[in-house]
mmCIF file of C-alpha atoms in Angstrom:
data_model
loop_
_atom_site.group_PDB
_atom_site.id
_atom_site.type_symbol
_atom_site.label_atom_id
_atom_site.label_comp_id
_atom_site.label_asym_id
_atom_site.label_seq_id
_atom_site.Cartn_x
_atom_site.Cartn_y
_atom_site.Cartn_z
ATOM 1 C CA ASP P 872 20.171 10.108 99.865
ATOM 2 C CA LEU P 873 23.687 10.363 101.252
ATOM 3 C CA GLY P 874 25.089 9.109 97.957
ATOM 4 C CA ARG P 875 23.044 11.672 96.042
ATOM 5 C CA LEU P 876 24.303 14.440 98.331
ATOM 6 C CA ARG P 877 27.904 13.344 97.861
ATOM 7 C CA LYS P 878 27.426 13.223 94.098
ATOM 8 C CA GLU P 879 26.068 16.782 94.155
ATOM 9 C CA GLN P 880 29.197 17.780 96.088
ATOM 10 C CA ASP P 881 31.362 16.183 93.365
ATOM 11 C CA ARG P 882 32.568 13.594 95.889
ATOM 12 C CA TYR P 883 32.179 10.791 93.394
ATOM 13 C CA GLY P 884 34.191 8.108 95.222
ATOM 14 C CA ALA P 885 32.195 8.623 98.408
ATOM 15 C CA ALA P 886 28.942 8.635 96.430
ATOM 16 C CA LEU P 887 29.844 5.381 94.693
ATOM 17 C CA GLU P 888 30.552 3.773 98.060
ATOM 18 C CA CYS P 889 27.010 4.660 99.148
ATOM 19 C CA PHE P 890 25.410 3.336 95.962
ATOM 20 C CA ASP P 891 27.496 0.149 96.035
ATOM 21 C CA LYS P 892 26.436 -0.454 99.641
ATOM 22 C CA ALA P 893 22.778 0.153 98.775
ATOM 23 C CA ILE P 894 23.052 -2.281 95.856
ATOM 24 C CA ALA P 895 24.763 -4.882 98.047
ATOM 25 C CA LEU P 896 21.861 -4.612 100.518
ATOM 26 C CA ASP P 897 19.207 -4.589 97.788
ATOM 27 C CA PRO P 898 20.448 -5.716 94.339
ATOM 28 C CA GLY P 899 17.071 -4.798 92.820
ATOM 29 C CA ASN P 900 17.292 -1.148 93.900
ATOM 30 C CA VAL P 901 16.679 0.525 90.538
ATOM 31 C CA GLN P 902 17.423 4.047 91.729
ATOM 32 C CA ALA P 903 20.756 3.035 93.266
ATOM 33 C CA HIS P 904 21.826 1.501 89.940
ATOM 34 C CA TYR P 905 20.718 4.625 88.077
ATOM 35 C CA LEU P 906 22.493 6.989 90.474
ATOM 36 C CA ARG P 907 25.597 4.819 90.318
ATOM 37 C CA GLY P 908 25.549 5.242 86.534
ATOM 38 C CA ALA P 909 25.000 8.984 86.760
ATOM 39 C CA THR P 910 27.883 9.296 89.223
ATOM 40 C CA LEU P 911 30.205 7.233 87.037
ATOM 41 C CA ALA P 912 29.249 9.376 84.036
ATOM 42 C CA ALA P 913 29.939 12.591 85.944
ATOM 43 C CA ALA P 914 33.327 11.171 86.995
ATOM 44 C CA ALA P 915 34.140 10.367 83.329
ATOM 45 C CA PHE P 916 34.008 6.588 83.767
ATOM 46 C CA THR P 917 31.835 6.313 80.680
ATOM 47 C CA GLU P 918 32.041 2.580 79.960
ATOM 48 C CA GLU P 919 31.271 1.768 83.589
ATOM 49 C CA ALA P 920 28.379 4.239 83.520
ATOM 50 C CA ILE P 921 26.985 2.519 80.431
ATOM 51 C CA GLU P 922 27.088 -0.819 82.273
ATOM 52 C CA ALA P 923 25.324 0.671 85.304
ATOM 53 C CA TYR P 924 22.606 2.233 83.150
ATOM 54 C CA GLN P 925 22.124 -1.059 81.313
ATOM 55 C CA HIS P 926 21.768 -2.875 84.638
ATOM 56 C CA CYS P 927 19.190 -0.326 85.750
ATOM 57 C CA LEU P 928 17.289 -0.857 82.496
ATOM 58 C CA ARG P 929 17.297 -4.623 82.950
ATOM 59 C CA LEU P 930 15.466 -3.980 86.211
ATOM 60 C CA ARG P 931 13.170 -1.275 84.804
ATOM 61 C CA PRO P 932 13.230 -1.055 80.981
ATOM 62 C CA ASN P 933 11.303 2.230 80.875
ATOM 63 C CA HIS P 934 13.509 4.195 83.318
ATOM 64 C CA ILE P 935 13.606 7.492 81.402
ATOM 65 C CA ALA P 936 16.669 8.986 83.088
ATOM 66 C CA ALA P 937 18.648 5.766 82.573
ATOM 67 C CA LEU P 938 17.660 5.634 78.882
ATOM 68 C CA LEU P 939 18.749 9.235 78.457
ATOM 69 C CA GLY P 940 21.988 8.713 80.388
ATOM 70 C CA LEU P 941 22.709 5.566 78.396
ATOM 71 C CA GLY P 942 22.197 7.492 75.169
ATOM 72 C CA HIS P 943 24.639 10.150 76.337
ATOM 73 C CA GLY P 944 27.230 7.553 77.318
ATOM 74 C CA LEU P 945 26.913 5.625 74.073
ATOM 75 C CA LYS P 946 27.277 8.874 72.147
ATOM 76 C CA ALA P 947 30.417 9.737 74.120
ATOM 77 C CA VAL P 948 32.107 6.460 73.191
ATOM 78 C CA GLY P 949 31.087 6.676 69.533
ATOM 79 C CA ARG P 950 28.370 4.034 69.505
ATOM 80 C CA TYR P 951 26.095 6.188 67.352
ATOM 81 C CA ASP P 952 23.428 3.642 66.346
ATOM 82 C CA GLN P 953 23.020 2.389 69.901
ATOM 83 C CA SER P 954 22.836 5.973 71.151
ATOM 84 C CA VAL P 955 20.046 6.761 68.692
ATOM 85 C CA ALA P 956 18.240 3.568 69.729
ATOM 86 C CA SER P 957 18.421 4.545 73.397
ATOM 87 C CA TYR P 958 17.141 8.064 72.716
ATOM 88 C CA THR P 959 14.369 6.662 70.495
ATOM 89 C CA GLU P 960 13.310 4.280 73.258
ATOM 90 C CA CYS P 961 13.299 7.196 75.687
ATOM 91 C CA ILE P 962 10.977 9.122 73.351
ATOM 92 C CA ARG P 963 8.715 6.077 73.046
ATOM 93 C CA HIS P 964 8.220 6.057 76.812
ATOM 94 C CA SER P 965 8.297 9.835 77.359
ATOM 95 C CA PRO P 966 7.371 11.730 74.176
ATOM 96 C CA GLU P 967 7.160 15.056 76.054
ATOM 97 C CA SER P 968 10.871 14.909 76.916
ATOM 98 C CA GLY P 969 12.325 17.776 74.920
ATOM 99 C CA GLU P 970 15.776 16.974 76.273
ATOM 100 C CA THR P 971 15.751 13.674 74.389
ATOM 101 C CA TYR P 972 14.950 15.373 71.079
ATOM 102 C CA TRP P 973 17.685 17.939 71.752
ATOM 103 C CA SER P 974 20.083 15.070 72.479
ATOM 104 C CA LEU P 975 19.270 13.565 69.082
ATOM 105 C CA ALA P 976 19.749 16.976 67.458
ATOM 106 C CA ASN P 977 23.212 17.153 69.038
ATOM 107 C CA LEU P 978 24.259 14.046 67.134
ATOM 108 C CA THR P 979 25.764 16.041 64.284
ATOM 109 C CA THR P 980 24.841 13.580 61.536
ATOM 110 C CA TYR P 981 21.345 12.809 62.833
ATOM 111 C CA ARG P 982 18.462 14.210 60.790
ATOM 112 C CA PHE P 983 14.849 14.353 61.943
ATOM 113 C CA ASP P 984 12.272 13.045 59.500
ATOM 114 C CA ASP P 985 9.242 15.158 58.580
ATOM 115 C CA ALA P 986 6.913 13.250 60.910
ATOM 116 C CA THR P 987 9.201 13.858 63.892
ATOM 117 C CA VAL P 988 9.516 17.561 63.090
ATOM 118 C CA ALA P 989 5.720 17.785 62.920
ATOM 119 C CA GLU P 990 5.473 15.925 66.247
ATOM 120 C CA MET P 991 7.924 18.337 67.899
ATOM 121 C CA GLU P 992 5.948 21.299 66.556
ATOM 122 C CA ARG P 993 2.753 19.762 67.983
ATOM 123 C CA HIS P 994 4.427 19.532 71.385
ATOM 124 C CA ILE P 995 5.417 23.207 71.220
ATOM 125 C CA GLY P 996 1.946 24.272 70.089
ATOM 126 C CA GLY P 997 0.092 22.064 72.545
ATOM 127 C CA GLY P 998 1.346 23.636 75.734
ATOM 128 C CA GLY P 999 1.665 21.772 78.989
ATOM 129 C CA LEU P 1000 5.429 21.316 78.712
ATOM 130 C CA SER P 1001 7.825 22.253 81.451
ATOM 131 C CA ALA P 1002 9.818 25.382 80.624
ATOM 132 C CA SER P 1003 13.005 23.334 80.289
ATOM 133 C CA SER P 1004 11.387 20.772 77.997
ATOM 134 C CA GLU P 1005 9.961 23.536 75.817
ATOM 135 C CA VAL P 1006 13.415 25.121 75.465
ATOM 136 C CA HIS P 1007 14.893 21.771 74.438
ATOM 137 C CA PHE P 1008 12.138 21.257 71.846
ATOM 138 C CA LEU P 1009 12.769 24.742 70.455
ATOM 139 C CA PHE P 1010 16.506 24.096 70.090
ATOM 140 C CA ALA P 1011 15.849 20.702 68.476
ATOM 141 C CA LEU P 1012 13.432 22.328 66.050
ATOM 142 C CA GLY P 1013 16.003 25.008 65.291
ATOM 143 C CA LYS P 1014 18.522 22.315 64.388
ATOM 144 C CA ALA P 1015 15.938 20.385 62.345
ATOM 145 C CA ARG P 1016 15.016 23.502 60.348
ATOM 146 C CA GLU P 1017 18.669 24.476 59.931
ATOM 147 C CA ASP P 1018 19.432 21.001 58.533
ATOM 148 C CA ARG P 1019 16.663 21.549 55.972
ATOM 149 C CA GLY P 1020 18.038 24.934 54.933
ATOM 150 C CA ASP P 1021 15.002 26.726 56.372
ATOM 151 C CA PHE P 1022 17.158 29.326 58.111
ATOM 152 C CA ASP P 1023 14.402 31.848 58.888
ATOM 153 C CA ARG P 1024 12.392 29.276 60.846
ATOM 154 C CA ALA P 1025 15.573 27.876 62.414
ATOM 155 C CA TRP P 1026 16.485 31.364 63.618
ATOM 156 C CA HIS P 1027 12.987 31.829 65.011
ATOM 157 C CA TYR P 1028 13.241 28.606 67.039
ATOM 158 C CA TYR P 1029 16.774 29.350 68.249
ATOM 159 C CA ARG P 1030 15.872 32.918 69.229
ATOM 160 C CA THR P 1031 12.677 31.849 71.007
ATOM 161 C CA GLY P 1032 14.519 29.041 72.772
ATOM 162 C CA ASN P 1033 17.291 31.356 73.900
ATOM 163 C CA THR P 1034 14.811 33.953 75.129
ATOM 164 C CA LYS P 1035 12.967 31.327 77.171
ATOM 165 C CA GLN P 1036 16.236 29.844 78.428
ATOM 166 C CA ARG P 1037 17.434 33.268 79.537
ATOM 167 C CA ALA P 1038 14.345 33.583 81.723
ATOM 168 C CA LEU P 1039 15.284 30.304 83.443
ATOM 169 C CA VAL P 1040 18.893 31.237 84.188
ATOM 170 C CA SER P 1041 20.031 33.733 86.758
ATOM 171 C CA TYR P 1042 23.186 35.371 85.428
ATOM 172 C CA ASP P 1043 24.750 38.706 86.245
ATOM 173 C CA PRO P 1044 27.839 39.494 84.159
#
């Protein structure tokens, strides 16, 4: 908890000390390995973050946050195919994670197949998503429709996503 607090305060060195100590005391502490990776990523130590996420996933292969973080790290260092594989594995374990679909959409050359677009639309139509996940699905669908040249539907998804996102963010210009 102290490490998490220090990470939130952007005191990455101090946070890493906490996570390293927790790991030394309990090498199987999955959360400490994950938080170590997240801290390294936030501090722009991307390769080290990738290693920490991979260690976490050796301990718990279905750790959603580690799969997502690993995908982000792999993307950052240009390991496109491995990034896609990590995001795809994340979706396999957590298909309601709109953030993962949005992460795939942010890979500029990635294109969703028809079945995946239909699956995303089912998630949007089915309800039960968190507000944040729904926004991510809407943005991913906007990108998927834009890639297909269906600009009217893309605009609809982007506009709806932005409207819902605006309701989640407190901003006073």
